[in-house]
Coordinates of C-alpha atoms and ligand atoms in Angstrom, one line a residue:
X1 CA 147.6 84.5 -43.9
X2 CA 147.1 84.2 -39.9
X3 CA 149.9 85.3 -37.8
X4 CA 151.8 82.1 -36.5
X5 CA 150.8 81.6 -32.8
X6 CA 154.4 81.8 -31.6
X7 CA 155.0 85.1 -33.0
X8 CA 152.0 86.6 -31.7
X9 CA 153.0 85.7 -28.2
X10 CA 156.6 86.5 -28.4
X11 CA 157.5 82.9 -28.4
X12 CA 156.7 80.0 -26.3
X13 CA 159.0 80.9 -23.4
X14 CA 156.9 84.1 -22.7
X15 CA 153.9 82.1 -22.9
X16 CA 155.1 79.8 -20.2
X17 CA 155.7 82.8 -18.0
X18 CA 152.3 84.1 -18.3
X19 CA 150.9 80.6 -17.3
X20 CA 153.0 80.7 -14.2
X21 CA 151.9 84.3 -13.2
X22 CA 148.3 83.1 -13.4
X23 CA 148.9 79.9 -11.1
X24 CA 150.7 82.3 -8.6
X25 CA 147.6 84.7 -8.4
X26 CA 144.6 82.3 -7.9
X27 CA 142.6 85.3 -6.5
X28 CA 142.5 87.0 -10.0
X29 CA 142.4 83.6 -11.8
X30 CA 139.2 84.4 -13.8
X31 CA 140.5 87.7 -15.0
X32 CA 143.7 86.0 -16.0
X33 CA 142.2 83.3 -17.9
X34 CA 140.7 85.7 -20.4
X35 CA 143.8 87.3 -21.1
X36 CA 146.2 84.2 -21.2
X37 CA 144.1 82.0 -23.5
X38 CA 145.7 82.1 -26.9
X39 CA 143.3 83.6 -29.2
X40 CA 142.9 81.9 -32.5
X41 CA 141.2 83.6 -35.5
X42 CA 140.0 81.8 -38.8
X43 CA 142.7 82.3 -41.5
X44 CA 141.7 84.0 -44.9
X45 CA 139.2 82.2 -47.0
X46 CA 137.9 82.8 -50.7
X47 CA 135.0 80.4 -50.1
X48 CA 131.7 81.3 -48.6
X49 CA 130.6 79.2 -45.4
X50 CA 127.4 78.0 -47.9
X51 CA 130.4 76.5 -50.2
X52 CA 131.8 74.7 -47.3
X53 CA 128.4 73.2 -46.7
X54 CA 128.1 72.2 -50.1
X55 CA 131.5 70.9 -50.7
X56 CA 131.3 69.0 -47.3
X57 CA 127.9 67.6 -48.1
X58 CA 129.1 66.2 -51.7
X59 CA 132.1 64.7 -50.2
X60 CA 130.2 63.1 -47.4
X61 CA 127.8 61.5 -49.7
X62 CA 130.8 59.9 -51.6
X63 CA 132.2 58.7 -48.3
X64 CA 129.1 57.0 -47.3
X65 CA 129.2 55.4 -50.7
X66 CA 132.8 54.2 -50.5
X67 CA 133.5 53.6 -46.8
X68 CA 131.5 51.3 -44.6
X69 CA 129.4 53.4 -42.2
X70 CA 128.8 51.4 -38.9
X71 CA 124.8 51.3 -38.5
X72 CA 124.7 50.5 -34.9
X73 CA 122.4 52.7 -32.7
X74 CA 124.2 52.4 -29.5
X75 CA 127.5 53.4 -30.9
X76 CA 126.1 55.9 -33.3
X77 CA 124.0 57.8 -30.5
X78 CA 127.1 57.7 -28.2
X79 CA 129.1 59.5 -30.7
X80 CA 126.5 61.8 -31.6
X81 CA 126.0 62.9 -28.1
X82 CA 129.6 63.5 -27.7
X83 CA 129.6 65.6 -30.9
X84 CA 126.6 67.8 -30.0
X85 CA 128.1 68.5 -26.6
X86 CA 131.3 69.9 -28.2
X87 CA 129.3 71.8 -31.0
X88 CA 127.0 73.4 -28.2
X89 CA 130.4 74.6 -26.5
X90 CA 131.4 76.5 -29.9
X91 CA 132.1 80.1 -29.0
X92 CA 129.8 82.5 -30.9
X93 CA 132.4 84.1 -32.9
X94 CA 132.9 80.8 -34.5
X95 CA 129.4 79.7 -35.0
X96 CA 128.2 79.5 -38.8
X97 CA 124.3 79.1 -39.0
X98 CA 124.6 77.3 -42.5
X99 CA 126.8 74.4 -41.0
X100 CA 125.2 71.3 -40.1
X101 CA 127.0 68.8 -37.9
X102 CA 126.7 65.0 -38.4
X103 CA 128.8 62.2 -36.7
X104 CA 129.1 58.9 -38.2
X105 CA 131.4 56.0 -37.3
X106 CA 133.2 54.2 -40.1
X107 CA 133.8 50.4 -39.4
X108 CA 137.4 50.2 -40.2
X109 CA 140.2 49.5 -37.9
X110 CA 143.0 52.2 -38.5
X111 CA 143.1 55.0 -36.0
X112 CA 141.6 57.8 -37.9
X113 CA 139.0 60.6 -38.1
X114 CA 138.2 63.3 -40.5
X115 CA 135.6 66.1 -40.7
X116 CA 134.5 67.7 -43.8
X117 CA 133.9 71.5 -44.5
X118 CA 130.5 72.6 -43.2
X119 CA 130.3 69.9 -40.7
X120 CA 130.1 66.1 -41.6
X121 CA 132.6 64.3 -39.2
X122 CA 133.5 60.6 -39.5
X123 CA 135.5 58.6 -36.9
X124 CA 136.9 55.3 -37.5
X125 CA 135.8 52.6 -35.2
X126 CA 139.6 51.9 -34.6
X127 CA 139.9 55.4 -33.1
X128 CA 137.3 54.7 -30.4
X129 CA 138.9 51.3 -29.7
X130 CA 142.2 52.7 -29.2
X131 CA 140.9 55.5 -26.8
X132 CA 141.2 54.8 -23.0
X133 CA 138.9 57.4 -21.9
X134 CA 135.8 59.5 -23.4
X135 CA 138.0 62.6 -22.9
X136 CA 140.3 60.9 -25.6
X137 CA 137.5 60.5 -28.1
X138 CA 136.3 64.1 -27.3
X139 CA 139.8 65.5 -27.9
X140 CA 140.0 63.9 -31.6
X141 CA 136.6 65.2 -32.3
X142 CA 137.2 68.6 -30.7
X143 CA 140.3 69.0 -32.9
X144 CA 138.4 67.8 -36.0
X145 CA 135.6 70.2 -35.1
X146 CA 138.0 73.1 -34.7
X147 CA 139.1 72.5 -38.4
X148 CA 135.5 72.8 -39.2
X149 CA 134.9 75.9 -37.4
X150 CA 138.0 77.7 -38.5
X151 CA 137.3 76.6 -42.0
X152 CA 140.6 75.1 -42.5
X153 CA 139.7 72.8 -45.5
X154 CA 138.6 75.7 -47.6
X155 CA 141.2 78.1 -46.3
X156 CA 143.8 75.6 -47.4
X157 CA 142.2 75.3 -50.8
X158 CA 142.1 79.0 -51.0
X159 CA 145.8 79.1 -51.2
X160 CA 145.9 76.2 -53.7
X161 CA 145.2 76.2 -57.5
X162 CA 141.5 76.9 -58.2
X163 CA 139.4 73.9 -58.8
X164 CA 136.0 73.2 -59.7
X165 CA 133.7 72.5 -57.0
X166 CA 133.1 69.0 -58.3
X167 CA 136.8 68.3 -58.5
X168 CA 137.2 69.6 -55.0
X169 CA 134.8 66.8 -53.6
X170 CA 136.5 64.2 -55.5
X171 CA 139.8 65.4 -54.2
X172 CA 138.7 65.3 -50.8
X173 CA 137.4 61.7 -51.3
X174 CA 140.8 60.8 -52.8
X175 CA 142.8 62.1 -50.0
X176 CA 140.5 59.9 -47.5
X177 CA 140.6 56.7 -49.1
X178 CA 143.8 57.0 -50.9
X179 CA 144.5 54.9 -53.9
X180 CA 145.9 56.7 -57.0
X181 CA 147.4 55.2 -60.1
X182 CA 150.8 53.6 -60.1
X183 CA 152.6 51.4 -57.9
X184 CA 155.1 54.3 -57.2
X185 CA 152.5 56.5 -56.0
X186 CA 150.7 53.9 -53.9
X187 CA 150.9 56.4 -51.0
X188 CA 149.2 58.7 -53.3
X189 CA 147.0 60.0 -50.5
X190 CA 150.0 62.2 -49.4
X191 CA 150.7 63.7 -52.7
X192 CA 148.0 65.0 -55.0
X193 CA 145.1 67.4 -55.4
X194 CA 143.3 65.9 -52.3
X195 CA 146.0 67.0 -50.0
X196 CA 144.8 70.7 -50.6
X197 CA 141.9 69.8 -48.5
X198 CA 142.5 67.4 -45.7
X199 CA 146.0 67.3 -45.2
X200 CA 146.6 70.5 -43.0
X201 CA 149.6 72.6 -42.6
X202 CA 151.4 72.8 -39.4
X203 CA 150.2 76.2 -38.5
X204 CA 146.5 75.1 -39.1
X205 CA 147.2 72.0 -36.8
X206 CA 148.4 74.1 -33.9
X207 CA 145.3 76.4 -34.4
X208 CA 143.0 73.2 -34.4
X209 CA 144.9 71.9 -31.3
X210 CA 144.5 75.1 -29.3
X211 CA 141.0 75.8 -30.2
X212 CA 140.2 72.1 -29.5
X213 CA 141.7 72.7 -26.1
X214 CA 139.2 75.5 -25.7
X215 CA 136.2 73.6 -26.9
X216 CA 137.0 70.6 -24.5
X217 CA 137.4 72.9 -21.5
X218 CA 134.1 74.7 -22.5
X219 CA 132.3 71.2 -23.0
X220 CA 133.7 70.1 -19.5
X221 CA 136.3 68.0 -20.4
X222 CA 140.1 68.0 -19.4
X223 CA 142.1 69.0 -22.5
X224 CA 144.9 67.0 -21.6
X225 CA 143.1 64.0 -22.7
X226 CA 143.4 65.4 -26.3
X227 CA 147.3 65.4 -25.9
X228 CA 147.2 62.0 -24.4
X229 CA 145.2 60.7 -27.4
X230 CA 147.7 62.2 -29.7
X231 CA 150.6 60.3 -27.7
X232 CA 148.6 57.1 -28.4
X233 CA 148.4 57.8 -32.2
X234 CA 151.8 58.5 -32.3
X235 CA 152.8 55.2 -30.6
X236 CA 150.9 53.3 -33.2
X237 CA 153.6 53.8 -35.8
X238 CA 153.6 51.2 -38.3
X239 CA 154.4 51.6 -42.0
X240 CA 154.3 55.5 -42.6
X241 CA 152.4 55.9 -39.3
X242 CA 148.8 56.4 -38.9
X243 CA 147.0 58.2 -41.8
X244 CA 145.8 60.7 -38.9
X245 CA 149.1 62.0 -38.3
X246 CA 150.0 62.5 -42.2
X247 CA 146.8 64.5 -42.4
X248 CA 147.3 66.3 -39.2
X249 CA 151.2 66.5 -38.9
X250 CA 152.7 67.3 -35.4
X251 CA 153.6 71.0 -35.4
X252 CA 156.2 70.3 -32.9
X253 CA 155.9 70.2 -29.1
X254 CA 152.2 69.3 -29.6
X255 CA 151.9 67.5 -26.2
X256 CA 153.6 70.4 -24.5
X257 CA 151.6 73.3 -25.8
X258 CA 148.3 71.6 -25.4
X259 CA 149.2 70.8 -21.6
X260 CA 150.2 74.5 -21.1
X261 CA 147.1 75.8 -22.8
X262 CA 145.0 73.3 -20.7
X263 CA 146.4 75.1 -17.6
X264 CA 145.1 78.3 -18.7
X265 CA 141.7 77.0 -19.3
X266 CA 141.5 74.6 -16.4
X267 CA 138.4 72.8 -15.8
X268 CA 137.0 72.6 -12.3
X269 CA 135.5 69.1 -12.5
X270 CA 136.1 67.4 -15.9
X271 CA 134.2 64.6 -17.1
X272 CA 136.3 61.5 -16.2
X273 CA 135.4 58.2 -17.3
X274 CA 131.7 57.7 -18.2
X275 CA 129.7 54.6 -17.9
X276 CA 128.6 55.2 -21.5
X277 CA 132.2 55.0 -22.7
X278 CA 132.8 51.7 -21.0
X279 CA 129.4 50.4 -22.4
X280 CA 130.3 51.3 -25.9
X281 CA 133.9 49.7 -25.7
X282 CA 132.2 46.6 -24.4
X283 CA 129.8 46.6 -27.2
X284 CA 132.4 47.0 -29.9
X285 CA 134.2 44.0 -28.5
X286 CA 131.1 41.9 -29.4
X287 CA 130.9 43.0 -33.0
X288 CA 133.0 41.2 -35.7
X289 CA 136.4 42.7 -36.0
X290 CA 136.8 45.9 -38.1
X291 CA 138.4 45.2 -41.6
X292 CA 141.3 47.6 -42.6
X293 CA 140.3 50.5 -45.0
X294 CA 142.1 48.9 -47.8
X295 CA 140.1 45.6 -47.3
X296 CA 136.9 47.7 -47.0
X297 CA 137.5 49.6 -50.3
X298 CA 139.4 47.1 -52.3
X299 CA 136.4 46.2 -54.5
X300 CA 135.1 49.8 -54.6
X301 CA 135.4 52.1 -57.5
X302 CA 138.5 54.1 -57.5
X303 CA 138.0 56.5 -60.2
X304 CA 135.5 59.5 -59.9
X305 CA 135.7 61.0 -63.3
X306 CA 135.2 59.7 -66.8
X307 CA 133.0 56.7 -65.6
X308 CA 135.8 54.5 -64.6
X309 CA 138.7 55.4 -66.8
X310 CA 140.4 52.3 -65.9
X311 CA 137.8 50.4 -67.7
X312 CA 138.0 46.5 -67.6
X313 CA 141.7 46.7 -67.0
X314 CA 141.2 47.7 -63.4
X315 CA 140.6 44.3 -62.2
X316 CA 143.6 42.7 -63.7
X317 CA 147.3 43.2 -63.2
X318 CA 148.9 44.7 -66.1
X319 CA 150.4 42.3 -68.6
X320 CA 153.4 44.3 -69.3
X321 CA 153.0 43.6 -72.9
X322 CA 152.6 46.9 -74.7
X323 CA 153.0 48.2 -78.1
X324 CA 155.8 50.9 -78.4
X325 CA 155.0 54.5 -77.9
X326 CA 153.5 56.0 -80.9
X327 CA 155.4 58.7 -82.8
X328 CA 152.3 60.8 -83.0
X329 CA 151.2 62.8 -80.1
X330 CA 147.8 63.9 -78.6
X331 CA 147.3 66.8 -76.4
X332 CA 145.2 66.7 -73.3
X333 CA 144.1 69.6 -71.0
X334 CA 144.0 68.6 -67.5
X335 CA 141.2 71.0 -66.0
X336 CA 142.8 74.3 -65.9
X337 CA 145.9 73.1 -64.2
X338 CA 148.2 72.1 -67.1
X339 CA 148.2 70.6 -70.6
X340 CA 150.5 67.7 -71.9
X341 CA 151.1 65.9 -75.1
X342 CA 151.6 62.2 -75.0
X343 CA 151.9 59.3 -77.4
X344 CA 148.6 58.8 -79.2
X345 CA 148.6 55.1 -78.3
X346 CA 148.6 55.8 -74.5
X347 CA 145.2 56.1 -72.8
X348 CA 144.2 59.0 -70.2
X349 CA 143.6 57.4 -66.7
X350 CA 141.9 60.0 -64.4
X351 CA 142.2 59.7 -60.7
X352 CA 141.1 62.1 -58.1
X353 CA 144.8 62.9 -57.1
X354 CA 146.4 62.4 -60.3
X355 CA 146.2 61.5 -64.0
X356 CA 148.3 58.8 -65.7
X357 CA 148.9 58.0 -69.4
X358 CA 149.7 54.6 -70.2
X359 CA 149.6 52.0 -73.1
X360 CA 147.1 49.2 -73.3
X361 CA 148.5 46.2 -71.3
X362 CA 150.6 48.8 -69.3
X363 CA 148.4 49.5 -66.6
X364 CA 145.8 47.6 -64.3
X365 CA 145.4 46.5 -60.6
X366 CA 147.4 44.6 -58.2
X367 CA 146.6 43.8 -54.8
X368 CA 143.6 46.3 -54.9
X369 CA 146.1 49.2 -55.9
X370 CA 146.1 50.7 -59.6
X371 CA 149.4 50.2 -61.0
X372 CA 151.3 51.0 -64.2
X373 CA 154.3 49.5 -65.9
X374 CA 154.9 51.9 -68.8
X375 CA 153.7 55.5 -68.9
X376 CA 153.8 58.6 -67.0
X377 CA 151.7 60.1 -64.0
X378 CA 151.1 63.6 -63.5
X379 CA 149.9 65.3 -60.2
X380 CA 150.3 68.4 -58.0
X381 CA 151.2 68.1 -54.5
X382 CA 150.2 70.9 -51.9
X383 CA 153.3 72.2 -50.3
X384 CA 154.1 74.6 -47.5
X385 CA 156.6 77.0 -48.5
X386 CA 159.5 74.9 -49.2
X387 CA 162.1 75.4 -51.6
X388 CA 162.0 73.0 -54.9
X389 CA 164.5 70.4 -53.6
X390 CA 162.9 70.0 -49.9
X391 CA 159.7 69.6 -51.6
X392 CA 161.1 67.0 -54.1
X393 CA 162.9 65.3 -51.3
X394 CA 159.4 64.9 -49.6
X395 CA 157.8 63.6 -52.6
X396 CA 160.4 61.0 -53.0
X397 CA 160.3 60.1 -49.3
X398 CA 156.5 59.6 -49.7
X399 CA 157.0 57.3 -52.8
X400 CA 159.6 55.2 -50.9
X401 CA 157.3 54.6 -48.1
X402 CA 155.0 53.0 -50.5
X403 CA 157.5 51.1 -52.3
X404 CA 160.2 49.5 -50.0
X405 CA 162.5 48.6 -53.0
X406 CA 162.6 52.0 -54.5
X407 CA 166.3 53.2 -54.6
X408 CA 167.8 56.6 -55.8
X409 CA 170.1 56.0 -58.8
X410 CA 171.0 59.6 -59.3
X411 CA 171.3 63.0 -57.6
X412 CA 169.1 65.7 -58.8
X413 CA 169.9 67.2 -62.3
X414 CA 168.7 70.7 -63.1
X415 CA 166.3 70.6 -65.9
X416 CA 163.6 72.8 -67.4
X417 CA 160.0 71.6 -66.7
X418 CA 156.8 73.4 -67.6
X419 CA 158.9 76.5 -68.7
X420 CA 160.5 76.8 -65.3
X421 CA 163.2 75.7 -63.1
X422 CA 162.8 72.0 -62.5
X423 CA 164.7 69.0 -61.1
X424 CA 165.0 65.4 -62.6
X425 CA 165.8 62.2 -60.5
X426 CA 166.2 58.8 -61.5
X427 CA 165.2 55.8 -59.4
X428 CA 165.1 52.1 -59.7
X429 CA 162.3 50.0 -58.3
X430 CA 161.4 46.2 -58.2
X431 CA 157.6 46.2 -59.2
X432 CA 155.5 44.5 -56.8
X433 CA 153.0 43.9 -59.6
X434 CA 155.3 42.3 -62.2
X435 CA 158.3 41.3 -60.3
X436 CA 160.5 43.1 -62.7
X437 CA 163.2 45.7 -62.2
X438 CA 161.8 49.2 -63.4
X439 CA 163.4 52.6 -64.0
X440 CA 161.5 55.6 -62.8
X441 CA 162.2 59.0 -63.7
X442 CA 160.8 62.0 -61.4
X443 CA 160.3 65.4 -62.8
X444 CA 159.4 68.4 -60.4
X445 CA 159.0 71.9 -60.5
X446 CA 157.0 74.6 -58.4
X447 CA 153.9 76.5 -59.4
X448 CA 153.4 79.9 -58.3
X449 CA 151.6 79.0 -55.0
X450 CA 154.3 77.0 -53.9
X451 CA 152.7 73.5 -54.9
X452 CA 154.8 71.0 -56.6
X453 CA 154.0 69.9 -60.2
X454 CA 155.4 66.4 -60.8
X455 CA 155.7 63.8 -63.5
X456 CA 156.6 60.3 -62.8
X457 CA 157.7 58.2 -65.9
X458 CA 157.9 54.4 -65.4
X459 CA 159.3 51.7 -67.9
X460 CA 160.9 48.3 -67.1
X461 CA 164.6 48.7 -66.7
X462 CA 165.2 46.8 -69.9
X463 CA 163.2 48.9 -71.8
X464 CA 164.1 52.3 -70.3
X465 CA 166.5 53.2 -73.2
X466 CA 163.4 53.2 -75.4
X467 CA 161.3 55.3 -73.3
X468 CA 163.9 57.9 -71.8
X469 CA 163.5 60.1 -75.0
X470 CA 159.5 59.7 -74.9
X471 CA 159.7 61.0 -71.3
X472 CA 161.8 63.8 -72.2
X473 CA 159.4 64.9 -75.0
X474 CA 156.2 64.3 -72.9
X475 CA 158.0 66.4 -70.0
X476 CA 159.0 69.4 -72.5
X477 CA 155.5 69.6 -73.7
X478 CA 154.0 70.4 -70.3
X479 CA 152.5 74.0 -70.0
X480 CA 151.3 74.9 -66.6
X481 CA 149.0 77.4 -65.2
X482 CA 150.0 79.3 -62.2
Ligands
ZN501 ZN1 144.3 68.6 -37.6

């Protein structure tokens, strides 16, 4: 566990003072620079750099299959040049010979960017369009590159439950394109196995911001452009805010500490606007507008295991006509994470972020989203050292963001789930797929590493009486590792 930056420097207040000192003594500026710059060291990691490369390569191959890469020489070479300039600025102690850096533009309009372990970086076209200077694009790239150099993806995964390498690649993809079974978990990108790899902790965010500040300065950019770009992103707002923000949560005072660090690593003649940047922006205006990620991936394959577990049902909405839950139960082992017994007439629907058990007719697809009307979904959400109730609050918040008509209809009830202390909450929702009122039961418990194991039971309100006992029986059968 790396020491939080704030503690290392005795708090932000002391840090500000040291900055002031350097500006008062311009003669010893270069010596002061070295001592005042915040030192960032990579966190503990149980993966090898070669595994970073392998994971990133597999996930990148899937990204290229699922997301529309913009094949446009002008835009691509611009982004590549910018990326290389930043990579060249990598300090020696963060260089990894194995890493191989690629820079690609995804032709979608959301403001987002992501980088995979070992080097592949993807920038949404919307990010470039939203930037007002080259430095702002460089800022986002420097931040993403810092996650790669500090190996945050696999460091985060090291803290999570152990996964197979193949599963990890799928999980990374899941957290990029979203999806996830069930209307109630339509914001599934935020909760699920994938969160372990691309959704960073606030601690890692701050490290990437500070390291990104250093990279920018070394590459000749004004790091304050990075702070400005984050402001632009925050202003975008919208339902749930841009994906970039949920993957890269603001550790608090983000703008201020970047500007402070920027003063320490001040660049004499930073790159201001470049002609290349304006040319690329003009060029983008002439292309057909980028689709949303949802439009671009609507017809894409959503499941990554079991050869499309949704089968033919994926393109149809659920009929809602289902046979009652069988009295005989079948046991499923979900990787090495947990096992669960469900009615034998429920099918197992694997997704990258979660697994759903639902009867024929009780699952399908609506508006490009996988949904289910009857059954239970299970998943594990990465969580940062919260207590069970806070973590459960966050899960319910994320469900509410994806389902505007979702209402809590009970407080928390203490239950036993997977042989440990758990919580149960009941919610009411109007299903967007069927227009029917449905009752949702959420069960949560914490695993040893702090991540949240959840089960979400869904049934039409008028059938809930018949399902409540089934959900209880399924939940009481769960045995979890870790
Ligand atoms: Zn980040």
